[in-house]
mmCIF file of N, CA and C in Angstrom:
data_model
loop_
_atom_site.group_PDB
_atom_site.id
_atom_site.type_symbol
_atom_site.label_atom_id
_atom_site.label_comp_id
_atom_site.label_asym_id
_atom_site.label_seq_id
_atom_site.Cartn_x
_atom_site.Cartn_y
_atom_site.Cartn_z
ATOM 1 N N MET Y 1 0.832 -1.175 0.000
ATOM 2 C CA MET Y 1 0.000 0.000 0.000
ATOM 3 C C MET Y 1 0.874 1.234 0.000
ATOM 4 N N SER Y 2 0.487 2.187 -0.783
ATOM 5 C CA SER Y 2 1.283 3.407 -0.875
ATOM 6 C C SER Y 2 0.499 4.594 -0.333
ATOM 7 N N MET Y 3 0.021 4.463 0.863
ATOM 8 C CA MET Y 3 -0.719 5.549 1.482
ATOM 9 C C MET Y 3 0.203 6.307 2.416
ATOM 10 N N ASN Y 4 0.042 7.609 2.429
ATOM 11 C CA ASN Y 4 0.847 8.434 3.317
ATOM 12 C C ASN Y 4 0.151 8.574 4.664
ATOM 13 N N GLN Y 5 0.890 8.304 5.708
ATOM 14 C CA GLN Y 5 0.334 8.419 7.053
ATOM 15 C C GLN Y 5 0.505 9.856 7.514
ATOM 16 N N LEU Y 6 -0.614 10.520 7.811
ATOM 17 C CA LEU Y 6 -0.591 11.893 8.295
ATOM 18 C C LEU Y 6 -0.655 11.965 9.815
ATOM 19 N N ARG Y 7 -1.353 11.007 10.406
ATOM 20 C CA ARG Y 7 -1.575 10.976 11.851
ATOM 21 C C ARG Y 7 -1.345 9.560 12.347
ATOM 22 N N SER Y 8 -1.210 9.450 13.663
ATOM 23 C CA SER Y 8 -1.067 8.145 14.284
ATOM 24 C C SER Y 8 -2.321 7.827 15.095
ATOM 25 N N TYR Y 9 -3.038 6.799 14.683
ATOM 26 C CA TYR Y 9 -4.222 6.353 15.425
ATOM 27 C C TYR Y 9 -3.832 5.946 16.835
ATOM 28 N N GLN Y 10 -2.715 5.250 16.962
ATOM 29 C CA GLN Y 10 -2.270 4.788 18.275
ATOM 30 C C GLN Y 10 -1.946 5.965 19.193
ATOM 31 N N ASP Y 11 -1.207 6.932 18.697
ATOM 32 C CA ASP Y 11 -0.790 8.062 19.536
ATOM 33 C C ASP Y 11 -1.925 9.046 19.824
ATOM 34 N N GLU Y 12 -2.764 9.298 18.834
ATOM 35 C CA GLU Y 12 -3.760 10.357 18.977
ATOM 36 C C GLU Y 12 -5.129 9.876 19.462
ATOM 37 N N VAL Y 13 -5.429 8.584 19.286
ATOM 38 C CA VAL Y 13 -6.744 8.075 19.673
ATOM 39 C C VAL Y 13 -6.615 7.010 20.764
ATOM 40 N N GLU Y 14 -5.929 5.916 20.459
ATOM 41 C CA GLU Y 14 -5.845 4.818 21.429
ATOM 42 C C GLU Y 14 -5.254 5.274 22.766
ATOM 43 N N SER Y 15 -4.218 6.074 22.730
ATOM 44 C CA SER Y 15 -3.597 6.518 23.987
ATOM 45 C C SER Y 15 -4.586 7.305 24.839
ATOM 46 N N ARG Y 16 -5.479 8.044 24.217
ATOM 47 C CA ARG Y 16 -6.503 8.802 24.965
ATOM 48 C C ARG Y 16 -7.614 7.890 25.469
ATOM 49 N N ILE Y 17 -7.957 6.889 24.683
ATOM 50 C CA ILE Y 17 -9.001 5.946 25.087
ATOM 51 C C ILE Y 17 -8.594 5.207 26.358
ATOM 52 N N PHE Y 18 -7.328 4.840 26.469
ATOM 53 C CA PHE Y 18 -6.856 4.101 27.645
ATOM 54 C C PHE Y 18 -7.076 4.877 28.939
ATOM 55 N N HIS Y 19 -7.094 6.204 28.859
ATOM 56 C CA HIS Y 19 -7.314 7.029 30.056
ATOM 57 C C HIS Y 19 -8.715 6.860 30.639
ATOM 58 N N PHE Y 20 -9.646 6.332 29.865
ATOM 59 C CA PHE Y 20 -11.027 6.183 30.329
ATOM 60 C C PHE Y 20 -11.284 4.848 31.020
ATOM 61 N N GLN Y 21 -10.320 3.958 31.013
ATOM 62 C CA GLN Y 21 -10.540 2.608 31.544
ATOM 63 C C GLN Y 21 -10.908 2.591 33.020
ATOM 64 N N ASP Y 22 -10.486 3.569 33.781
ATOM 65 C CA ASP Y 22 -10.815 3.572 35.207
ATOM 66 C C ASP Y 22 -12.197 4.145 35.492
ATOM 67 N N ARG Y 23 -12.806 4.836 34.525
ATOM 68 C CA ARG Y 23 -14.121 5.461 34.724
ATOM 69 C C ARG Y 23 -15.246 4.791 33.938
ATOM 70 N N PHE Y 24 -14.927 4.270 32.781
ATOM 71 C CA PHE Y 24 -15.938 3.735 31.877
ATOM 72 C C PHE Y 24 -15.542 2.336 31.415
ATOM 73 N N GLN Y 25 -16.491 1.660 30.764
ATOM 74 C CA GLN Y 25 -16.203 0.354 30.173
ATOM 75 C C GLN Y 25 -15.578 0.557 28.798
ATOM 76 N N VAL Y 26 -14.348 0.136 28.659
ATOM 77 C CA VAL Y 26 -13.635 0.260 27.389
ATOM 78 C C VAL Y 26 -13.395 -1.147 26.854
ATOM 79 N N ARG Y 27 -13.863 -1.395 25.635
ATOM 80 C CA ARG Y 27 -13.733 -2.726 25.032
ATOM 81 C C ARG Y 27 -13.243 -2.604 23.586
ATOM 82 N N VAL Y 28 -12.390 -3.546 23.209
ATOM 83 C CA VAL Y 28 -12.053 -3.711 21.791
ATOM 84 C C VAL Y 28 -13.161 -4.572 21.207
ATOM 85 N N ILE Y 29 -13.876 -4.042 20.245
ATOM 86 C CA ILE Y 29 -15.004 -4.777 19.668
ATOM 87 C C ILE Y 29 -14.683 -5.352 18.293
ATOM 88 N N GLY Y 30 -13.512 -5.024 17.792
ATOM 89 C CA GLY Y 30 -13.113 -5.559 16.500
ATOM 90 C C GLY Y 30 -11.668 -5.233 16.200
ATOM 91 N N LYS Y 31 -11.101 -6.038 15.319
ATOM 92 C CA LYS Y 31 -9.724 -5.820 14.865
ATOM 93 C C LYS Y 31 -9.747 -5.768 13.346
ATOM 94 N N ILE Y 32 -9.029 -4.814 12.811
ATOM 95 C CA ILE Y 32 -8.988 -4.606 11.363
ATOM 96 C C ILE Y 32 -7.548 -4.690 10.909
ATOM 97 N N SER Y 33 -7.331 -5.336 9.785
ATOM 98 C CA SER Y 33 -5.973 -5.386 9.250
ATOM 99 C C SER Y 33 -5.994 -5.080 7.753
ATOM 100 N N PHE Y 34 -5.005 -4.313 7.359
ATOM 101 C CA PHE Y 34 -4.743 -4.015 5.954
ATOM 102 C C PHE Y 34 -3.258 -4.293 5.752
ATOM 103 N N GLY Y 35 -2.921 -5.488 5.297
ATOM 104 C CA GLY Y 35 -1.516 -5.850 5.184
ATOM 105 C C GLY Y 35 -0.864 -5.846 6.555
ATOM 106 N N HIS Y 36 0.186 -5.072 6.718
ATOM 107 C CA HIS Y 36 0.862 -5.000 8.018
ATOM 108 C C HIS Y 36 0.264 -3.934 8.940
ATOM 109 N N PHE Y 37 -0.755 -3.226 8.508
ATOM 110 C CA PHE Y 37 -1.439 -2.243 9.349
ATOM 111 C C PHE Y 37 -2.515 -2.955 10.161
ATOM 112 N N MET Y 38 -2.479 -2.784 11.473
ATOM 113 C CA MET Y 38 -3.457 -3.422 12.372
ATOM 114 C C MET Y 38 -4.097 -2.347 13.243
ATOM 115 N N TYR Y 39 -5.421 -2.450 13.399
ATOM 116 C CA TYR Y 39 -6.156 -1.463 14.195
ATOM 117 C C TYR Y 39 -7.181 -2.149 15.083
ATOM 118 N N ASN Y 40 -7.381 -1.590 16.256
ATOM 119 C CA ASN Y 40 -8.473 -1.994 17.133
ATOM 120 C C ASN Y 40 -9.606 -0.986 16.990
ATOM 121 N N ILE Y 41 -10.836 -1.489 17.027
ATOM 122 C CA ILE Y 41 -12.017 -0.625 17.070
ATOM 123 C C ILE Y 41 -12.562 -0.699 18.492
ATOM 124 N N TYR Y 42 -12.820 0.453 19.086
ATOM 125 C CA TYR Y 42 -13.220 0.522 20.488
ATOM 126 C C TYR Y 42 -14.661 0.964 20.670
ATOM 127 N N ARG Y 43 -15.256 0.418 21.727
ATOM 128 C CA ARG Y 43 -16.537 0.921 22.248
ATOM 129 C C ARG Y 43 -16.276 1.357 23.686
ATOM 130 N N ILE Y 44 -16.725 2.552 23.993
ATOM 131 C CA ILE Y 44 -16.628 3.060 25.355
ATOM 132 C C ILE Y 44 -18.055 3.261 25.851
ATOM 133 N N VAL Y 45 -18.389 2.611 26.949
ATOM 134 C CA VAL Y 45 -19.721 2.741 27.536
ATOM 135 C C VAL Y 45 -19.593 3.579 28.799
ATOM 136 N N ALA Y 46 -20.286 4.695 28.790
ATOM 137 C CA ALA Y 46 -20.296 5.594 29.942
ATOM 138 C C ALA Y 46 -21.697 5.575 30.533
ATOM 139 N N LYS Y 47 -21.806 5.013 31.731
ATOM 140 C CA LYS Y 47 -23.086 4.991 32.423
ATOM 141 C C LYS Y 47 -22.820 4.834 33.909
ATOM 142 N N SER Y 48 -23.782 5.266 34.690
ATOM 143 C CA SER Y 48 -23.632 5.119 36.144
ATOM 144 C C SER Y 48 -24.390 3.872 36.581
ATOM 145 N N ASN Y 49 -24.043 3.369 37.726
ATOM 146 C CA ASN Y 49 -24.716 2.183 38.269
ATOM 147 C C ASN Y 49 -25.965 2.558 39.061
ATOM 148 N N ASP Y 50 -26.254 3.824 39.114
ATOM 149 C CA ASP Y 50 -27.434 4.299 39.824
ATOM 150 C C ASP Y 50 -28.685 3.936 39.023
ATOM 151 N N SER Y 51 -29.530 3.122 39.595
ATOM 152 C CA SER Y 51 -30.735 2.682 38.879
ATOM 153 C C SER Y 51 -31.992 3.321 39.463
ATOM 154 N N GLN Y 52 -31.855 4.491 40.035
ATOM 155 C CA GLN Y 52 -32.985 5.183 40.650
ATOM 156 C C GLN Y 52 -34.048 5.586 39.629
ATOM 157 N N ARG Y 53 -33.620 5.936 38.452
ATOM 158 C CA ARG Y 53 -34.574 6.357 37.427
ATOM 159 C C ARG Y 53 -34.176 5.789 36.076
ATOM 160 N N PRO Y 54 -35.144 5.585 35.195
ATOM 161 C CA PRO Y 54 -34.820 5.046 33.860
ATOM 162 C C PRO Y 54 -33.968 6.047 33.083
ATOM 163 N N LYS Y 55 -33.110 5.511 32.244
ATOM 164 C CA LYS Y 55 -32.214 6.354 31.449
ATOM 165 C C LYS Y 55 -32.382 6.049 29.972
ATOM 166 N N LYS Y 56 -32.106 7.028 29.170
ATOM 167 C CA LYS Y 56 -32.113 6.867 27.715
ATOM 168 C C LYS Y 56 -30.725 6.411 27.274
ATOM 169 N N ASP Y 57 -30.697 5.543 26.269
ATOM 170 C CA ASP Y 57 -29.436 5.118 25.673
ATOM 171 C C ASP Y 57 -29.114 6.020 24.493
ATOM 172 N N VAL Y 58 -27.857 6.442 24.411
ATOM 173 C CA VAL Y 58 -27.403 7.324 23.337
ATOM 174 C C VAL Y 58 -26.203 6.678 22.664
ATOM 175 N N LEU Y 59 -26.256 6.522 21.345
ATOM 176 C CA LEU Y 59 -25.137 6.004 20.572
ATOM 177 C C LEU Y 59 -24.439 7.174 19.902
ATOM 178 N N ILE Y 60 -23.118 7.222 20.048
ATOM 179 C CA ILE Y 60 -22.324 8.284 19.430
ATOM 180 C C ILE Y 60 -21.183 7.625 18.669
ATOM 181 N N SER Y 61 -21.104 7.879 17.363
ATOM 182 C CA SER Y 61 -19.985 7.338 16.576
ATOM 183 C C SER Y 61 -19.268 8.483 15.883
ATOM 184 N N GLY Y 62 -17.985 8.284 15.685
ATOM 185 C CA GLY Y 62 -17.187 9.335 15.065
ATOM 186 C C GLY Y 62 -16.216 8.782 14.049
ATOM 187 N N THR Y 63 -15.749 9.668 13.228
ATOM 188 C CA THR Y 63 -14.758 9.408 12.198
ATOM 189 C C THR Y 63 -15.106 8.183 11.359
ATOM 190 N N VAL Y 64 -16.284 8.239 10.763
ATOM 191 C CA VAL Y 64 -16.648 7.262 9.731
ATOM 192 C C VAL Y 64 -15.858 7.608 8.469
ATOM 193 N N HIS Y 65 -15.768 8.896 8.176
ATOM 194 C CA HIS Y 65 -14.900 9.382 7.107
ATOM 195 C C HIS Y 65 -13.592 9.813 7.750
ATOM 196 N N GLY Y 66 -12.496 9.241 7.291
ATOM 197 C CA GLY Y 66 -11.200 9.487 7.919
ATOM 198 C C GLY Y 66 -10.742 10.922 7.888
ATOM 199 N N ASP Y 67 -11.236 11.694 6.932
ATOM 200 C CA ASP Y 67 -10.834 13.091 6.855
ATOM 201 C C ASP Y 67 -11.712 13.993 7.720
ATOM 202 N N GLU Y 68 -12.568 13.397 8.519
ATOM 203 C CA GLU Y 68 -13.434 14.150 9.437
ATOM 204 C C GLU Y 68 -13.113 13.731 10.872
ATOM 205 N N GLU Y 69 -11.908 14.031 11.284
ATOM 206 C CA GLU Y 69 -11.427 13.596 12.589
ATOM 207 C C GLU Y 69 -12.037 14.360 13.756
ATOM 208 N N ALA Y 70 -12.710 15.450 13.506
ATOM 209 C CA ALA Y 70 -13.299 16.247 14.592
ATOM 210 C C ALA Y 70 -14.298 15.431 15.401
ATOM 211 N N GLY Y 71 -15.012 14.513 14.776
ATOM 212 C CA GLY Y 71 -15.973 13.679 15.502
ATOM 213 C C GLY Y 71 -15.296 12.836 16.558
ATOM 214 N N CYS Y 72 -14.183 12.244 16.213
ATOM 215 C CA CYS Y 72 -13.429 11.417 17.160
ATOM 216 C C CYS Y 72 -12.951 12.259 18.338
ATOM 217 N N PHE Y 73 -12.337 13.381 18.045
ATOM 218 C CA PHE Y 73 -11.806 14.229 19.113
ATOM 219 C C PHE Y 73 -12.924 14.829 19.963
ATOM 220 N N SER Y 74 -14.067 15.095 19.355
ATOM 221 C CA SER Y 74 -15.210 15.615 20.121
ATOM 222 C C SER Y 74 -15.741 14.570 21.098
ATOM 223 N N ILE Y 75 -15.816 13.330 20.664
ATOM 224 C CA ILE Y 75 -16.268 12.247 21.543
ATOM 225 C C ILE Y 75 -15.301 12.086 22.716
ATOM 226 N N LEU Y 76 -14.010 12.086 22.436
ATOM 227 C CA LEU Y 76 -13.026 11.940 23.504
ATOM 228 C C LEU Y 76 -13.084 13.118 24.470
ATOM 229 N N TYR Y 77 -13.285 14.311 23.948
ATOM 230 C CA TYR Y 77 -13.430 15.486 24.818
ATOM 231 C C TYR Y 77 -14.685 15.361 25.675
ATOM 232 N N PHE Y 78 -15.794 14.992 25.055
ATOM 233 C CA PHE Y 78 -17.050 14.823 25.778
ATOM 234 C C PHE Y 78 -16.899 13.823 26.917
ATOM 235 N N LEU Y 79 -16.306 12.671 26.635
ATOM 236 C CA LEU Y 79 -16.131 11.644 27.668
ATOM 237 C C LEU Y 79 -15.228 12.133 28.795
ATOM 238 N N GLY Y 80 -14.202 12.865 28.446
ATOM 239 C CA GLY Y 80 -13.250 13.321 29.444
ATOM 240 C C GLY Y 80 -13.709 14.504 30.270
ATOM 241 N N ASN Y 81 -14.620 15.328 29.717
ATOM 242 C CA ASN Y 81 -14.940 16.587 30.377
ATOM 243 C C ASN Y 81 -16.416 16.835 30.671
ATOM 244 N N LEU Y 82 -17.314 16.174 29.963
ATOM 245 C CA LEU Y 82 -18.730 16.526 30.087
ATOM 246 C C LEU Y 82 -19.666 15.377 30.432
ATOM 247 N N ALA Y 83 -19.311 14.172 30.080
ATOM 248 C CA ALA Y 83 -20.244 13.038 30.194
ATOM 249 C C ALA Y 83 -20.769 12.841 31.607
ATOM 250 N N ASP Y 84 -19.912 13.002 32.608
ATOM 251 C CA ASP Y 84 -20.316 12.724 33.991
ATOM 252 C C ASP Y 84 -21.563 13.492 34.415
ATOM 253 N N GLN Y 85 -21.727 14.689 33.928
ATOM 254 C CA GLN Y 85 -22.873 15.492 34.347
ATOM 255 C C GLN Y 85 -24.206 15.028 33.750
ATOM 256 N N TYR Y 86 -24.151 14.076 32.813
ATOM 257 C CA TYR Y 86 -25.369 13.569 32.183
ATOM 258 C C TYR Y 86 -25.680 12.114 32.549
ATOM 259 N N LEU Y 87 -24.804 11.470 33.285
ATOM 260 C CA LEU Y 87 -24.947 10.040 33.539
ATOM 261 C C LEU Y 87 -26.131 9.694 34.426
ATOM 262 N N ASP Y 88 -26.724 10.663 35.066
ATOM 263 C CA ASP Y 88 -27.928 10.386 35.846
ATOM 264 C C ASP Y 88 -29.150 10.231 34.953
ATOM 265 N N ARG Y 89 -29.034 10.659 33.681
ATOM 266 C CA ARG Y 89 -30.159 10.589 32.746
ATOM 267 C C ARG Y 89 -29.904 9.769 31.497
ATOM 268 N N PHE Y 90 -28.614 9.536 31.172
ATOM 269 C CA PHE Y 90 -28.281 8.887 29.912
ATOM 270 C C PHE Y 90 -27.185 7.845 30.087
ATOM 271 N N ASN Y 91 -27.213 6.827 29.235
ATOM 272 C CA ASN Y 91 -26.116 5.874 29.051
ATOM 273 C C ASN Y 91 -25.543 6.164 27.668
ATOM 274 N N PHE Y 92 -24.234 6.311 27.589
ATOM 275 C CA PHE Y 92 -23.593 6.641 26.320
ATOM 276 C C PHE Y 92 -22.794 5.446 25.811
ATOM 277 N N TYR Y 93 -23.039 5.075 24.564
ATOM 278 C CA TYR Y 93 -22.318 4.008 23.875
ATOM 279 C C TYR Y 93 -21.532 4.682 22.753
ATOM 280 N N CYS Y 94 -20.233 4.816 22.953
ATOM 281 C CA CYS Y 94 -19.407 5.635 22.065
ATOM 282 C C CYS Y 94 -18.424 4.800 21.256
ATOM 283 N N TYR Y 95 -18.354 5.118 19.993
ATOM 284 C CA TYR Y 95 -17.412 4.506 19.053
ATOM 285 C C TYR Y 95 -16.614 5.662 18.454
ATOM 286 N N PRO Y 96 -15.518 6.054 19.093
ATOM 287 C CA PRO Y 96 -14.833 7.288 18.685
ATOM 288 C C PRO Y 96 -14.326 7.303 17.254
ATOM 289 N N CYS Y 97 -13.778 6.179 16.792
ATOM 290 C CA CYS Y 97 -13.195 6.175 15.450
ATOM 291 C C CYS Y 97 -13.476 4.828 14.796
ATOM 292 N N VAL Y 98 -14.386 4.818 13.841
ATOM 293 C CA VAL Y 98 -14.710 3.562 13.166
ATOM 294 C C VAL Y 98 -13.937 3.379 11.854
ATOM 295 N N ASN Y 99 -13.123 4.358 11.505
ATOM 296 C CA ASN Y 99 -12.295 4.261 10.300
ATOM 297 C C ASN Y 99 -10.857 4.674 10.650
ATOM 298 N N PRO Y 100 -10.152 3.843 11.423
ATOM 299 C CA PRO Y 100 -8.808 4.235 11.838
ATOM 300 C C PRO Y 100 -7.807 4.371 10.690
ATOM 301 N N SER Y 101 -7.944 3.559 9.639
ATOM 302 C CA SER Y 101 -7.003 3.696 8.523
ATOM 303 C C SER Y 101 -7.249 5.005 7.786
ATOM 304 N N GLY Y 102 -8.504 5.391 7.639
ATOM 305 C CA GLY Y 102 -8.809 6.691 7.033
ATOM 306 C C GLY Y 102 -8.353 7.833 7.919
ATOM 307 N N PHE Y 103 -8.476 7.656 9.237
ATOM 308 C CA PHE Y 103 -7.993 8.658 10.178
ATOM 309 C C PHE Y 103 -6.505 8.903 9.974
ATOM 310 N N GLU Y 104 -5.738 7.820 9.884
ATOM 311 C CA GLU Y 104 -4.285 7.967 9.745
ATOM 312 C C GLU Y 104 -3.873 8.609 8.429
ATOM 313 N N THR Y 105 -4.592 8.306 7.373
ATOM 314 C CA THR Y 105 -4.209 8.817 6.052
ATOM 315 C C THR Y 105 -4.914 10.124 5.703
ATOM 316 N N GLY Y 106 -5.901 10.505 6.510
ATOM 317 C CA GLY Y 106 -6.646 11.725 6.214
ATOM 318 C C GLY Y 106 -7.547 11.586 5.005
ATOM 319 N N MET Y 107 -7.903 10.336 4.687
ATOM 320 C CA MET Y 107 -8.754 10.085 3.523
ATOM 321 C C MET Y 107 -10.170 9.754 3.961
ATOM 322 N N ARG Y 108 -11.117 10.121 3.162
ATOM 323 C CA ARG Y 108 -12.531 9.824 3.427
ATOM 324 C C ARG Y 108 -12.769 8.320 3.504
ATOM 325 N N VAL Y 109 -12.052 7.571 2.702
ATOM 326 C CA VAL Y 109 -12.235 6.123 2.556
ATOM 327 C C VAL Y 109 -11.273 5.367 3.472
ATOM 328 N N ASN Y 110 -11.500 4.037 3.596
ATOM 329 C CA ASN Y 110 -10.547 3.206 4.336
ATOM 330 C C ASN Y 110 -9.405 2.803 3.396
ATOM 331 N N MET Y 111 -8.518 1.944 3.861
ATOM 332 C CA MET Y 111 -7.364 1.557 3.038
ATOM 333 C C MET Y 111 -7.734 0.684 1.844
ATOM 334 N N ASP Y 112 -8.952 0.163 1.820
ATOM 335 C CA ASP Y 112 -9.442 -0.554 0.644
ATOM 336 C C ASP Y 112 -10.186 0.385 -0.302
ATOM 337 N N TYR Y 113 -10.103 1.684 -0.038
ATOM 338 C CA TYR Y 113 -10.777 2.723 -0.822
ATOM 339 C C TYR Y 113 -12.292 2.585 -0.807
ATOM 340 N N VAL Y 114 -12.831 2.143 0.344
ATOM 341 C CA VAL Y 114 -14.274 2.001 0.521
ATOM 342 C C VAL Y 114 -14.765 3.150 1.379
ATOM 343 N N ASN Y 115 -15.804 3.844 0.904
ATOM 344 C CA ASN Y 115 -16.466 4.875 1.687
ATOM 345 C C ASN Y 115 -17.456 4.163 2.609
ATOM 346 N N LEU Y 116 -17.129 4.088 3.889
ATOM 347 C CA LEU Y 116 -17.938 3.314 4.836
ATOM 348 C C LEU Y 116 -19.368 3.817 4.947
ATOM 349 N N ASN Y 117 -19.566 5.087 4.721
ATOM 350 C CA ASN Y 117 -20.902 5.663 4.834
ATOM 351 C C ASN Y 117 -21.751 5.400 3.591
ATOM 352 N N ARG Y 118 -21.156 4.834 2.569
ATOM 353 C CA ARG Y 118 -21.880 4.565 1.320
ATOM 354 C C ARG Y 118 -21.872 3.090 0.948
ATOM 355 N N SER Y 119 -21.432 2.231 1.859
ATOM 356 C CA SER Y 119 -21.250 0.826 1.486
ATOM 357 C C SER Y 119 -22.202 -0.115 2.216
ATOM 358 N N PHE Y 120 -23.285 0.397 2.762
ATOM 359 C CA PHE Y 120 -24.193 -0.440 3.546
ATOM 360 C C PHE Y 120 -24.859 -1.538 2.723
ATOM 361 N N LYS Y 121 -25.100 -1.301 1.469
ATOM 362 C CA LYS Y 121 -25.784 -2.288 0.636
ATOM 363 C C LYS Y 121 -24.836 -3.054 -0.281
ATOM 364 N N ASP Y 122 -23.535 -2.833 -0.121
ATOM 365 C CA ASP Y 122 -22.556 -3.547 -0.960
ATOM 366 C C ASP Y 122 -22.582 -5.037 -0.629
ATOM 367 N N PRO Y 123 -22.412 -5.892 -1.621
ATOM 368 C CA PRO Y 123 -22.428 -7.331 -1.370
ATOM 369 C C PRO Y 123 -21.264 -7.789 -0.476
ATOM 370 N N VAL Y 124 -20.125 -7.118 -0.575
ATOM 371 C CA VAL Y 124 -18.990 -7.442 0.273
ATOM 372 C C VAL Y 124 -18.853 -6.324 1.318
ATOM 373 N N GLU Y 125 -19.023 -6.694 2.568
ATOM 374 C CA GLU Y 125 -18.970 -5.707 3.640
ATOM 375 C C GLU Y 125 -17.532 -5.346 3.968
ATOM 376 N N PRO Y 126 -17.256 -4.069 4.226
ATOM 377 C CA PRO Y 126 -15.916 -3.704 4.680
ATOM 378 C C PRO Y 126 -15.665 -4.243 6.086
ATOM 379 N N GLN Y 127 -14.403 -4.372 6.453
ATOM 380 C CA GLN Y 127 -14.046 -4.906 7.764
ATOM 381 C C GLN Y 127 -14.653 -4.091 8.910
ATOM 382 N N GLU Y 128 -14.678 -2.812 8.732
ATOM 383 C CA GLU Y 128 -15.172 -1.945 9.789
ATOM 384 C C GLU Y 128 -16.625 -2.226 10.108
#
């Protein structure tokens, strides 16, 4: 593959995700490989154990298009600075970066040149 790496998923995303392990449920929900490039896909669940009142579930996903990294960084900021004040009313299921190869290359598509947001009906599903 002759893609230029602009950013590091490990340094800019994974390293920040690890900081949430003591407060939230952090899980690797999938592994993606493109040749020698390997990526983990993470789900972070932010919720309190207080069951005094029913809560709404909220799904938040970011960086489906690799050149739109603001979604990923916004989710990480939200989890680190704002989520706690809403946990009495909401459970958050967060997927900060679902296109790590696109994140690293700054491309809309993944390393197979698939636009993840346009491939839902494709006969061959992308790894993500």
